[in-house]
């Protein structure tokens, strides 16, 4: 078993999942504005370290993805943030892309940037304690999109990123996110997501990536958020499993879904069915941002001194997601 495979398994095993707390300052400002909290470095740290020192970190969270600002902050609890995370038995991760920009010659689409100087930045993150990383490619579905150009160029960037990360002995999360925005059907989502993921693996293989030392972070297969033809949770699970079975090489140890704008309960229920019906060898778990943090952030924003109570809200969500990753979640547990 390679060292990279061991790290991936440490993050994903036993129902553990990933807390995606790597919102850029721009995105975090949007989240904080929505709950009327000023977006300062101090407030961003205060909320995040409240989560990182929660009880459920030990049993539920195998890895935390940080944003550059956070990995350099000193916790008010006297430890560095990576120390706080590893004290819970979790692995520190870091978002290393620098964001999605307009794609030249297809300006309605995006290409993710951040390859320049990445090798040097990775060394610094490793020294700070990071052992895994994240890079997100983003694709939207509409009449002519995603284009072959967007599918190809994002897959190429993801593969170059993954190669540099493995060279630096860290596990790359490969995140091709097909957005749920739009009125497309679930079958269109299935078709486009399959094409996107297959192209990613074509490039990853060309770049000689050790597939046993990566984590795939895809979207679930859903109808567009404005579609009139929503599908059932069972269908989400069936189509998602069909997509992954047909597009992901068997060497990949695990798949950690993004929540992508689903509600907390939807994201939990869909993961539960996917795990329950999973006949593949892939570990299926979560790497949620909003679907882990939304309720906790709302609660905290009302009184930022209520640390323990905010942690209770987060603990509940993390425990529900960890049960779902094992196919053991039921709706009645939400009210206990
Ligand atoms: P959401 O779960 O809120 O989609 O965030 C996950 C993530 O890391 C997106 O890049």
mmCIF file of C-alpha atoms and ligand atoms in Angstrom:
data_model
loop_
_atom_site.group_PDB
_atom_site.id
_atom_site.type_symbol
_atom_site.label_atom_id
_atom_site.label_comp_id
_atom_site.label_asym_id
_atom_site.label_seq_id
_atom_site.Cartn_x
_atom_site.Cartn_y
_atom_site.Cartn_z
ATOM 1 C CA UNK A 1 0.000 0.000 0.000
ATOM 2 C CA UNK A 2 1.492 3.388 -0.969
ATOM 3 C CA UNK A 3 1.846 6.206 1.548
ATOM 4 C CA UNK A 4 -0.613 8.268 -0.493
ATOM 5 C CA UNK A 5 -3.164 5.467 -0.395
ATOM 6 C CA UNK A 6 -2.755 5.286 3.396
ATOM 7 C CA UNK A 7 -3.468 9.009 3.750
ATOM 8 C CA UNK A 8 -6.553 8.725 1.521
ATOM 9 C CA UNK A 9 -7.866 5.809 3.575
ATOM 10 C CA UNK A 10 -7.181 7.603 6.855
ATOM 11 C CA UNK A 11 -9.335 10.493 5.638
ATOM 12 C CA UNK A 12 -12.217 8.382 4.297
ATOM 13 C CA UNK A 13 -12.493 5.200 6.391
ATOM 14 C CA UNK A 14 -15.141 4.211 8.955
ATOM 15 C CA UNK A 15 -17.797 6.630 7.779
ATOM 16 C CA UNK A 16 -15.531 9.636 8.200
ATOM 17 C CA UNK A 17 -15.865 12.483 5.747
ATOM 18 C CA UNK A 18 -14.300 15.803 4.888
ATOM 19 C CA UNK A 19 -15.225 19.232 6.212
ATOM 20 C CA UNK A 20 -14.775 21.647 3.299
ATOM 21 C CA UNK A 21 -14.014 24.887 5.143
ATOM 22 C CA UNK A 22 -11.974 26.315 2.271
ATOM 23 C CA UNK A 23 -14.300 29.069 1.123
ATOM 24 C CA UNK A 24 -12.214 31.859 -0.409
ATOM 25 C CA UNK A 25 -12.477 35.210 1.369
ATOM 26 C CA UNK A 26 -14.908 36.318 -1.345
ATOM 27 C CA UNK A 27 -17.213 33.317 -0.852
ATOM 28 C CA UNK A 28 -16.931 33.434 2.940
ATOM 29 C CA UNK A 29 -17.879 37.114 2.854
ATOM 30 C CA UNK A 30 -21.049 36.184 0.958
ATOM 31 C CA UNK A 31 -21.868 33.509 3.561
ATOM 32 C CA UNK A 32 -21.225 35.885 6.482
ATOM 33 C CA UNK A 33 -23.090 38.805 4.846
ATOM 34 C CA UNK A 34 -26.121 36.518 4.530
ATOM 35 C CA UNK A 35 -26.213 36.118 8.323
ATOM 36 C CA UNK A 36 -25.196 39.725 9.115
ATOM 37 C CA UNK A 37 -21.746 39.017 10.513
ATOM 38 C CA UNK A 38 -18.879 41.243 9.387
ATOM 39 C CA UNK A 39 -16.349 39.315 7.293
ATOM 40 C CA UNK A 40 -13.046 39.998 9.082
ATOM 41 C CA UNK A 41 -10.080 37.601 9.459
ATOM 42 C CA UNK A 42 -10.928 37.415 13.170
ATOM 43 C CA UNK A 43 -14.578 36.447 12.607
ATOM 44 C CA UNK A 44 -13.694 33.942 9.888
ATOM 45 C CA UNK A 45 -11.238 32.289 12.279
ATOM 46 C CA UNK A 46 -13.665 32.411 15.204
ATOM 47 C CA UNK A 47 -16.341 30.472 13.318
ATOM 48 C CA UNK A 48 -13.915 27.995 11.796
ATOM 49 C CA UNK A 49 -12.064 27.161 14.980
ATOM 50 C CA UNK A 50 -15.391 26.655 16.720
ATOM 51 C CA UNK A 51 -16.020 23.835 14.243
ATOM 52 C CA UNK A 52 -12.463 22.462 14.357
ATOM 53 C CA UNK A 53 -12.600 22.065 18.136
ATOM 54 C CA UNK A 54 -16.000 20.309 18.158
ATOM 55 C CA UNK A 55 -16.541 16.916 19.751
ATOM 56 C CA UNK A 56 -17.602 15.249 16.471
ATOM 57 C CA UNK A 57 -14.259 16.000 14.813
ATOM 58 C CA UNK A 58 -12.752 12.853 16.382
ATOM 59 C CA UNK A 59 -15.408 10.399 15.208
ATOM 60 C CA UNK A 60 -16.725 11.978 12.038
ATOM 61 C CA UNK A 61 -14.193 14.201 10.306
ATOM 62 C CA UNK A 62 -11.216 12.544 8.606
ATOM 63 C CA UNK A 63 -9.964 15.680 6.879
ATOM 64 C CA UNK A 64 -10.504 19.432 6.822
ATOM 65 C CA UNK A 65 -9.884 21.537 3.718
ATOM 66 C CA UNK A 66 -8.574 24.992 4.594
ATOM 67 C CA UNK A 67 -8.211 28.205 2.654
ATOM 68 C CA UNK A 68 -4.762 29.829 2.513
ATOM 69 C CA UNK A 69 -5.743 32.478 5.087
ATOM 70 C CA UNK A 70 -6.760 29.876 7.682
ATOM 71 C CA UNK A 71 -3.716 27.612 7.430
ATOM 72 C CA UNK A 72 -1.572 30.595 8.420
ATOM 73 C CA UNK A 73 -3.740 31.716 11.343
ATOM 74 C CA UNK A 74 -2.983 30.978 14.974
ATOM 75 C CA UNK A 75 -5.948 29.566 16.820
ATOM 76 C CA UNK A 76 -7.172 31.411 19.893
ATOM 77 C CA UNK A 77 -6.759 28.035 21.600
ATOM 78 C CA UNK A 78 -2.963 28.495 21.386
ATOM 79 C CA UNK A 79 -2.228 25.917 18.661
ATOM 80 C CA UNK A 80 -1.727 26.365 14.952
ATOM 81 C CA UNK A 81 -4.799 25.395 12.950
ATOM 82 C CA UNK A 82 -3.138 22.234 11.509
ATOM 83 C CA UNK A 83 -2.193 21.243 15.088
ATOM 84 C CA UNK A 84 -5.765 21.728 16.224
ATOM 85 C CA UNK A 85 -6.978 19.528 13.358
ATOM 86 C CA UNK A 86 -4.423 16.752 13.848
ATOM 87 C CA UNK A 87 -5.094 16.693 17.599
ATOM 88 C CA UNK A 88 -8.549 15.337 16.620
ATOM 89 C CA UNK A 89 -6.986 12.628 14.450
ATOM 90 C CA UNK A 90 -7.986 14.426 11.245
ATOM 91 C CA UNK A 91 -5.749 15.327 8.299
ATOM 92 C CA UNK A 92 -5.167 18.926 7.193
ATOM 93 C CA UNK A 93 -5.929 19.788 3.581
ATOM 94 C CA UNK A 94 -5.608 22.973 1.577
ATOM 95 C CA UNK A 95 -7.325 24.440 -1.482
ATOM 96 C CA UNK A 96 -4.531 25.238 -3.917
ATOM 97 C CA UNK A 97 -6.298 26.526 -7.013
ATOM 98 C CA UNK A 98 -6.587 30.288 -7.353
ATOM 99 C CA UNK A 99 -10.126 30.294 -8.700
ATOM 100 C CA UNK A 100 -12.080 29.892 -11.914
ATOM 101 C CA UNK A 101 -11.603 32.579 -14.600
ATOM 102 C CA UNK A 102 -13.296 33.125 -17.972
ATOM 103 C CA UNK A 103 -12.091 30.601 -20.522
ATOM 104 C CA UNK A 104 -10.563 32.350 -23.547
ATOM 105 C CA UNK A 105 -12.611 31.669 -26.718
ATOM 106 C CA UNK A 106 -15.527 30.407 -24.612
ATOM 107 C CA UNK A 107 -16.017 33.267 -22.152
ATOM 108 C CA UNK A 108 -19.282 31.948 -20.705
ATOM 109 C CA UNK A 109 -17.302 29.003 -19.349
ATOM 110 C CA UNK A 110 -14.579 28.799 -16.738
ATOM 111 C CA UNK A 111 -11.046 27.495 -16.482
ATOM 112 C CA UNK A 112 -9.477 27.025 -13.078
ATOM 113 C CA UNK A 113 -6.104 28.709 -12.569
ATOM 114 C CA UNK A 114 -3.239 28.276 -10.112
ATOM 115 C CA UNK A 115 -0.560 26.130 -11.788
ATOM 116 C CA UNK A 116 2.101 28.850 -11.955
ATOM 117 C CA UNK A 117 4.388 28.568 -8.921
ATOM 118 C CA UNK A 118 2.316 25.677 -7.563
ATOM 119 C CA UNK A 119 5.326 23.396 -6.915
ATOM 120 C CA UNK A 120 6.837 26.002 -4.549
ATOM 121 C CA UNK A 121 3.527 26.733 -2.812
ATOM 122 C CA UNK A 122 2.960 23.011 -2.219
ATOM 123 C CA UNK A 123 6.286 22.698 -0.389
ATOM 124 C CA UNK A 124 5.229 25.515 1.919
ATOM 125 C CA UNK A 125 1.833 23.926 2.626
ATOM 126 C CA UNK A 126 3.506 20.588 3.354
ATOM 127 C CA UNK A 127 5.759 22.285 5.906
ATOM 128 C CA UNK A 128 2.697 23.871 7.495
ATOM 129 C CA UNK A 129 1.232 20.375 7.977
ATOM 130 C CA UNK A 130 -0.971 19.813 4.920
ATOM 131 C CA UNK A 131 -1.156 16.239 3.606
ATOM 132 C CA UNK A 132 -3.913 16.634 1.046
ATOM 133 C CA UNK A 133 -5.074 19.338 -1.344
ATOM 134 C CA UNK A 134 -8.051 20.389 -3.425
ATOM 135 C CA UNK A 135 -8.519 21.829 -6.933
ATOM 136 C CA UNK A 136 -11.993 22.464 -8.332
ATOM 137 C CA UNK A 137 -12.874 22.572 -11.996
ATOM 138 C CA UNK A 138 -16.348 23.941 -12.667
ATOM 139 C CA UNK A 139 -18.710 23.246 -15.561
ATOM 140 C CA UNK A 140 -22.226 24.433 -16.309
ATOM 141 C CA UNK A 141 -24.879 22.691 -18.365
ATOM 142 C CA UNK A 142 -26.859 24.613 -20.994
ATOM 143 C CA UNK A 143 -27.539 24.278 -24.736
ATOM 144 C CA UNK A 144 -23.946 24.101 -25.952
ATOM 145 C CA UNK A 145 -22.158 23.632 -22.651
ATOM 146 C CA UNK A 146 -20.015 22.272 -21.265
ATOM 147 C CA UNK A 147 -17.969 22.560 -24.461
ATOM 148 C CA UNK A 148 -15.281 20.069 -25.457
ATOM 149 C CA UNK A 149 -12.820 22.918 -24.873
ATOM 150 C CA UNK A 150 -13.901 23.423 -21.231
ATOM 151 C CA UNK A 151 -13.992 19.683 -20.574
ATOM 152 C CA UNK A 152 -10.550 19.160 -22.062
ATOM 153 C CA UNK A 153 -8.787 22.190 -20.592
ATOM 154 C CA UNK A 154 -10.090 21.704 -17.046
ATOM 155 C CA UNK A 155 -9.197 17.996 -17.111
ATOM 156 C CA UNK A 156 -5.691 18.883 -18.283
ATOM 157 C CA UNK A 157 -5.252 21.432 -15.466
ATOM 158 C CA UNK A 158 -6.594 18.958 -12.881
ATOM 159 C CA UNK A 159 -4.091 16.340 -14.037
ATOM 160 C CA UNK A 160 -1.117 18.732 -13.980
ATOM 161 C CA UNK A 161 -2.180 19.824 -10.493
ATOM 162 C CA UNK A 162 -2.539 16.216 -9.292
ATOM 163 C CA UNK A 163 0.924 15.293 -10.605
ATOM 164 C CA UNK A 164 2.591 18.178 -8.745
ATOM 165 C CA UNK A 165 0.712 17.334 -5.534
ATOM 166 C CA UNK A 166 1.725 13.671 -5.610
ATOM 167 C CA UNK A 167 5.320 14.693 -6.355
ATOM 168 C CA UNK A 168 5.145 16.608 -3.058
ATOM 169 C CA UNK A 169 3.754 13.499 -1.270
ATOM 170 C CA UNK A 170 0.259 14.807 -0.710
ATOM 171 C CA UNK A 171 -3.107 13.384 -1.818
ATOM 172 C CA UNK A 172 -4.882 15.456 -4.475
ATOM 173 C CA UNK A 173 -8.648 15.800 -4.303
ATOM 174 C CA UNK A 174 -9.747 15.955 -7.916
ATOM 175 C CA UNK A 175 -12.975 17.955 -8.018
ATOM 176 C CA UNK A 176 -14.787 18.305 -11.338
ATOM 177 C CA UNK A 177 -18.046 20.030 -10.338
ATOM 178 C CA UNK A 178 -20.896 20.035 -12.830
ATOM 179 C CA UNK A 179 -23.142 22.739 -11.394
ATOM 180 C CA UNK A 180 -26.800 22.118 -10.603
ATOM 181 C CA UNK A 181 -27.781 25.646 -11.812
ATOM 182 C CA UNK A 182 -30.167 25.551 -14.784
ATOM 183 C CA UNK A 183 -33.208 23.683 -16.019
ATOM 184 C CA UNK A 184 -31.507 20.599 -17.433
ATOM 185 C CA UNK A 185 -32.785 17.087 -16.750
ATOM 186 C CA UNK A 186 -31.078 14.534 -14.512
ATOM 187 C CA UNK A 187 -30.262 12.484 -17.632
ATOM 188 C CA UNK A 188 -28.412 15.447 -19.124
ATOM 189 C CA UNK A 189 -26.533 15.780 -15.838
ATOM 190 C CA UNK A 190 -25.687 12.067 -16.020
ATOM 191 C CA UNK A 191 -24.434 12.351 -19.595
ATOM 192 C CA UNK A 192 -22.346 15.495 -19.041
ATOM 193 C CA UNK A 193 -20.941 14.441 -15.665
ATOM 194 C CA UNK A 194 -19.889 11.078 -17.125
ATOM 195 C CA UNK A 195 -18.141 12.809 -20.022
ATOM 196 C CA UNK A 196 -16.374 15.236 -17.670
ATOM 197 C CA UNK A 197 -15.180 12.507 -15.271
ATOM 198 C CA UNK A 198 -14.017 10.199 -18.075
ATOM 199 C CA UNK A 199 -11.962 13.003 -19.592
ATOM 200 C CA UNK A 200 -10.426 13.753 -16.185
ATOM 201 C CA UNK A 201 -9.257 10.151 -15.811
ATOM 202 C CA UNK A 202 -7.934 10.083 -19.377
ATOM 203 C CA UNK A 203 -5.708 13.054 -18.466
ATOM 204 C CA UNK A 204 -4.828 11.739 -14.982
ATOM 205 C CA UNK A 205 -3.650 8.466 -16.549
ATOM 206 C CA UNK A 206 -1.674 10.347 -19.228
ATOM 207 C CA UNK A 207 0.043 12.304 -16.432
ATOM 208 C CA UNK A 208 0.944 8.991 -14.691
ATOM 209 C CA UNK A 209 -1.027 9.727 -11.542
ATOM 210 C CA UNK A 210 -1.088 7.020 -8.838
ATOM 211 C CA UNK A 211 -4.857 6.548 -8.843
ATOM 212 C CA UNK A 212 -4.755 4.752 -5.482
ATOM 213 C CA UNK A 213 -3.530 8.033 -3.984
ATOM 214 C CA UNK A 214 -6.271 10.426 -5.070
ATOM 215 C CA UNK A 215 -9.791 11.230 -3.857
ATOM 216 C CA UNK A 216 -12.474 12.052 -6.424
ATOM 217 C CA UNK A 217 -14.906 14.797 -5.396
ATOM 218 C CA UNK A 218 -17.815 14.821 -7.844
ATOM 219 C CA UNK A 219 -21.346 16.181 -7.853
ATOM 220 C CA UNK A 220 -24.275 13.826 -7.425
ATOM 221 C CA UNK A 221 -26.536 13.297 -10.439
ATOM 222 C CA UNK A 222 -29.472 15.680 -10.004
ATOM 223 C CA UNK A 223 -31.937 17.527 -12.190
ATOM 224 C CA UNK A 224 -31.067 21.239 -12.568
ATOM 225 C CA UNK A 225 -32.243 23.496 -9.749
ATOM 226 C CA UNK A 226 -34.808 25.133 -12.100
ATOM 227 C CA UNK A 227 -35.926 21.897 -13.731
ATOM 228 C CA UNK A 228 -39.599 20.961 -13.440
ATOM 229 C CA UNK A 229 -38.671 17.294 -13.614
ATOM 230 C CA UNK A 230 -37.044 16.588 -10.280
ATOM 231 C CA UNK A 231 -36.153 12.940 -9.591
ATOM 232 C CA UNK A 232 -36.564 10.881 -6.408
ATOM 233 C CA UNK A 233 -33.725 10.252 -3.948
ATOM 234 C CA UNK A 234 -33.628 6.602 -5.119
ATOM 235 C CA UNK A 235 -33.143 7.783 -8.705
ATOM 236 C CA UNK A 236 -30.394 10.199 -7.617
ATOM 237 C CA UNK A 237 -28.633 7.285 -5.967
ATOM 238 C CA UNK A 238 -29.097 4.940 -8.971
ATOM 239 C CA UNK A 239 -27.928 7.478 -11.537
ATOM 240 C CA UNK A 240 -24.978 8.616 -9.413
ATOM 241 C CA UNK A 241 -23.800 5.037 -8.924
ATOM 242 C CA UNK A 242 -24.281 4.284 -12.629
ATOM 243 C CA UNK A 243 -22.175 7.323 -13.536
ATOM 244 C CA UNK A 244 -19.330 6.460 -11.168
ATOM 245 C CA UNK A 245 -19.288 2.734 -11.995
ATOM 246 C CA UNK A 246 -18.891 3.568 -15.671
ATOM 247 C CA UNK A 247 -16.411 6.444 -15.379
ATOM 248 C CA UNK A 248 -14.047 5.865 -12.447
ATOM 249 C CA UNK A 249 -11.157 3.359 -12.563
ATOM 250 C CA UNK A 250 -11.340 0.761 -9.799
ATOM 251 C CA UNK A 251 -7.942 1.737 -8.298
ATOM 252 C CA UNK A 252 -9.444 4.946 -6.887
ATOM 253 C CA UNK A 253 -9.958 4.356 -3.134
ATOM 254 C CA UNK A 254 -12.778 6.723 -2.471
ATOM 255 C CA UNK A 255 -15.306 9.245 -3.616
ATOM 256 C CA UNK A 256 -16.273 12.213 -1.438
ATOM 257 C CA UNK A 257 -19.264 14.143 -2.773
ATOM 258 C CA UNK A 258 -19.704 17.899 -2.725
ATOM 259 C CA UNK A 259 -23.122 19.142 -1.616
ATOM 260 C CA UNK A 260 -23.406 21.738 -4.390
ATOM 261 C CA UNK A 261 -26.374 23.709 -3.075
ATOM 262 C CA UNK A 262 -28.506 20.793 -1.850
ATOM 263 C CA UNK A 263 -30.100 21.328 1.551
ATOM 264 C CA UNK A 264 -28.489 19.630 4.523
ATOM 265 C CA UNK A 265 -31.193 16.946 4.648
ATOM 266 C CA UNK A 266 -31.193 16.325 0.876
ATOM 267 C CA UNK A 267 -27.408 15.920 0.834
ATOM 268 C CA UNK A 268 -27.601 13.535 3.804
ATOM 269 C CA UNK A 269 -30.468 11.466 2.434
ATOM 270 C CA UNK A 270 -28.912 11.117 -1.021
ATOM 271 C CA UNK A 271 -25.537 10.088 0.430
ATOM 272 C CA UNK A 272 -27.279 7.545 2.659
ATOM 273 C CA UNK A 273 -28.944 5.855 -0.325
ATOM 274 C CA UNK A 274 -25.762 5.957 -2.402
ATOM 275 C CA UNK A 275 -23.838 4.234 0.407
ATOM 276 C CA UNK A 276 -26.598 1.726 1.046
ATOM 277 C CA UNK A 277 -26.855 0.768 -2.637
ATOM 278 C CA UNK A 278 -23.105 0.926 -3.284
ATOM 279 C CA UNK A 279 -21.979 -2.292 -4.979
ATOM 280 C CA UNK A 280 -18.579 -0.888 -5.983
ATOM 281 C CA UNK A 281 -15.309 -1.056 -4.058
ATOM 282 C CA UNK A 282 -15.157 2.725 -3.740
ATOM 283 C CA UNK A 283 -15.646 4.220 -0.282
ATOM 284 C CA UNK A 284 -18.515 6.711 -0.615
ATOM 285 C CA UNK A 285 -18.566 9.665 1.735
ATOM 286 C CA UNK A 286 -18.985 13.423 1.983
ATOM 287 C CA UNK A 287 -16.794 16.461 1.472
ATOM 288 C CA UNK A 288 -19.425 19.041 2.272
ATOM 289 C CA UNK A 289 -19.142 22.776 2.707
ATOM 290 C CA UNK A 290 -22.640 24.210 2.963
ATOM 291 C CA UNK A 291 -24.391 20.950 3.929
ATOM 292 C CA UNK A 292 -22.171 20.664 7.029
ATOM 293 C CA UNK A 293 -21.930 24.301 8.051
ATOM 294 C CA UNK A 294 -25.172 26.046 7.146
ATOM 295 C CA UNK A 295 -27.158 25.469 10.351
ATOM 296 C CA UNK A 296 -24.122 25.986 12.579
ATOM 297 C CA UNK A 297 -23.327 29.301 10.868
ATOM 298 C CA UNK A 298 -26.911 30.496 11.190
ATOM 299 C CA UNK A 299 -26.982 29.598 14.885
ATOM 300 C CA UNK A 300 -23.565 31.139 15.621
ATOM 301 C CA UNK A 301 -24.433 34.379 13.836
ATOM 302 C CA UNK A 302 -27.224 35.087 16.323
ATOM 303 C CA UNK A 303 -24.806 35.048 19.278
ATOM 304 C CA UNK A 304 -21.150 34.459 18.506
ATOM 305 C CA UNK A 305 -20.351 33.802 22.182
ATOM 306 C CA UNK A 306 -22.436 30.593 22.166
ATOM 307 C CA UNK A 307 -19.546 28.322 21.245
ATOM 308 C CA UNK A 308 -20.734 25.054 22.831
ATOM 309 C CA UNK A 309 -24.252 25.414 21.465
ATOM 310 C CA UNK A 310 -22.890 26.151 17.969
ATOM 311 C CA UNK A 311 -20.732 23.041 18.280
ATOM 312 C CA UNK A 312 -23.821 21.003 19.227
ATOM 313 C CA UNK A 313 -25.465 22.076 15.962
ATOM 314 C CA UNK A 314 -22.358 21.152 13.979
ATOM 315 C CA UNK A 315 -21.920 17.849 15.862
ATOM 316 C CA UNK A 316 -25.445 16.800 14.960
ATOM 317 C CA UNK A 317 -24.889 17.505 11.264
ATOM 318 C CA UNK A 318 -21.509 15.767 11.168
ATOM 319 C CA UNK A 319 -22.948 12.702 12.938
ATOM 320 C CA UNK A 320 -25.873 12.513 10.503
ATOM 321 C CA UNK A 321 -23.494 12.700 7.534
ATOM 322 C CA UNK A 322 -21.233 10.027 8.995
ATOM 323 C CA UNK A 323 -24.221 7.725 9.508
ATOM 324 C CA UNK A 324 -25.256 8.452 5.910
ATOM 325 C CA UNK A 325 -21.781 7.556 4.646
ATOM 326 C CA UNK A 326 -22.402 4.111 6.181
ATOM 327 C CA UNK A 327 -25.984 3.833 4.905
ATOM 328 C CA UNK A 328 -27.249 3.946 8.490
ATOM 329 C CA UNK A 329 -29.088 7.274 8.499
ATOM 330 C CA UNK A 330 -32.848 7.489 8.965
ATOM 331 C CA UNK A 331 -34.988 10.598 8.918
ATOM 332 C CA UNK A 332 -36.271 10.111 12.483
ATOM 333 C CA UNK A 333 -32.693 10.505 13.803
ATOM 334 C CA UNK A 334 -32.822 14.153 12.719
ATOM 335 C CA UNK A 335 -35.223 14.995 15.521
ATOM 336 C CA UNK A 336 -33.504 13.149 18.364
HETATM 337 P P1 LIG B 1 -20.417 22.524 -1.059
HETATM 338 O O1 LIG B 1 -20.575 21.226 -0.305
HETATM 339 O O2 LIG B 1 -21.010 23.707 -0.342
HETATM 340 O O3 LIG B 1 -20.821 22.409 -2.492
HETATM 341 O O4 LIG B 1 -18.855 22.838 -1.067
HETATM 342 C C1 LIG B 1 -17.976 21.832 -1.334
HETATM 343 C C2 LIG B 1 -16.802 22.376 -2.021
HETATM 344 O O5 LIG B 1 -15.701 22.217 -1.557
HETATM 345 C C3 LIG B 1 -16.984 23.068 -3.301
HETATM 346 O O6 LIG B 1 -15.752 23.278 -3.912
#
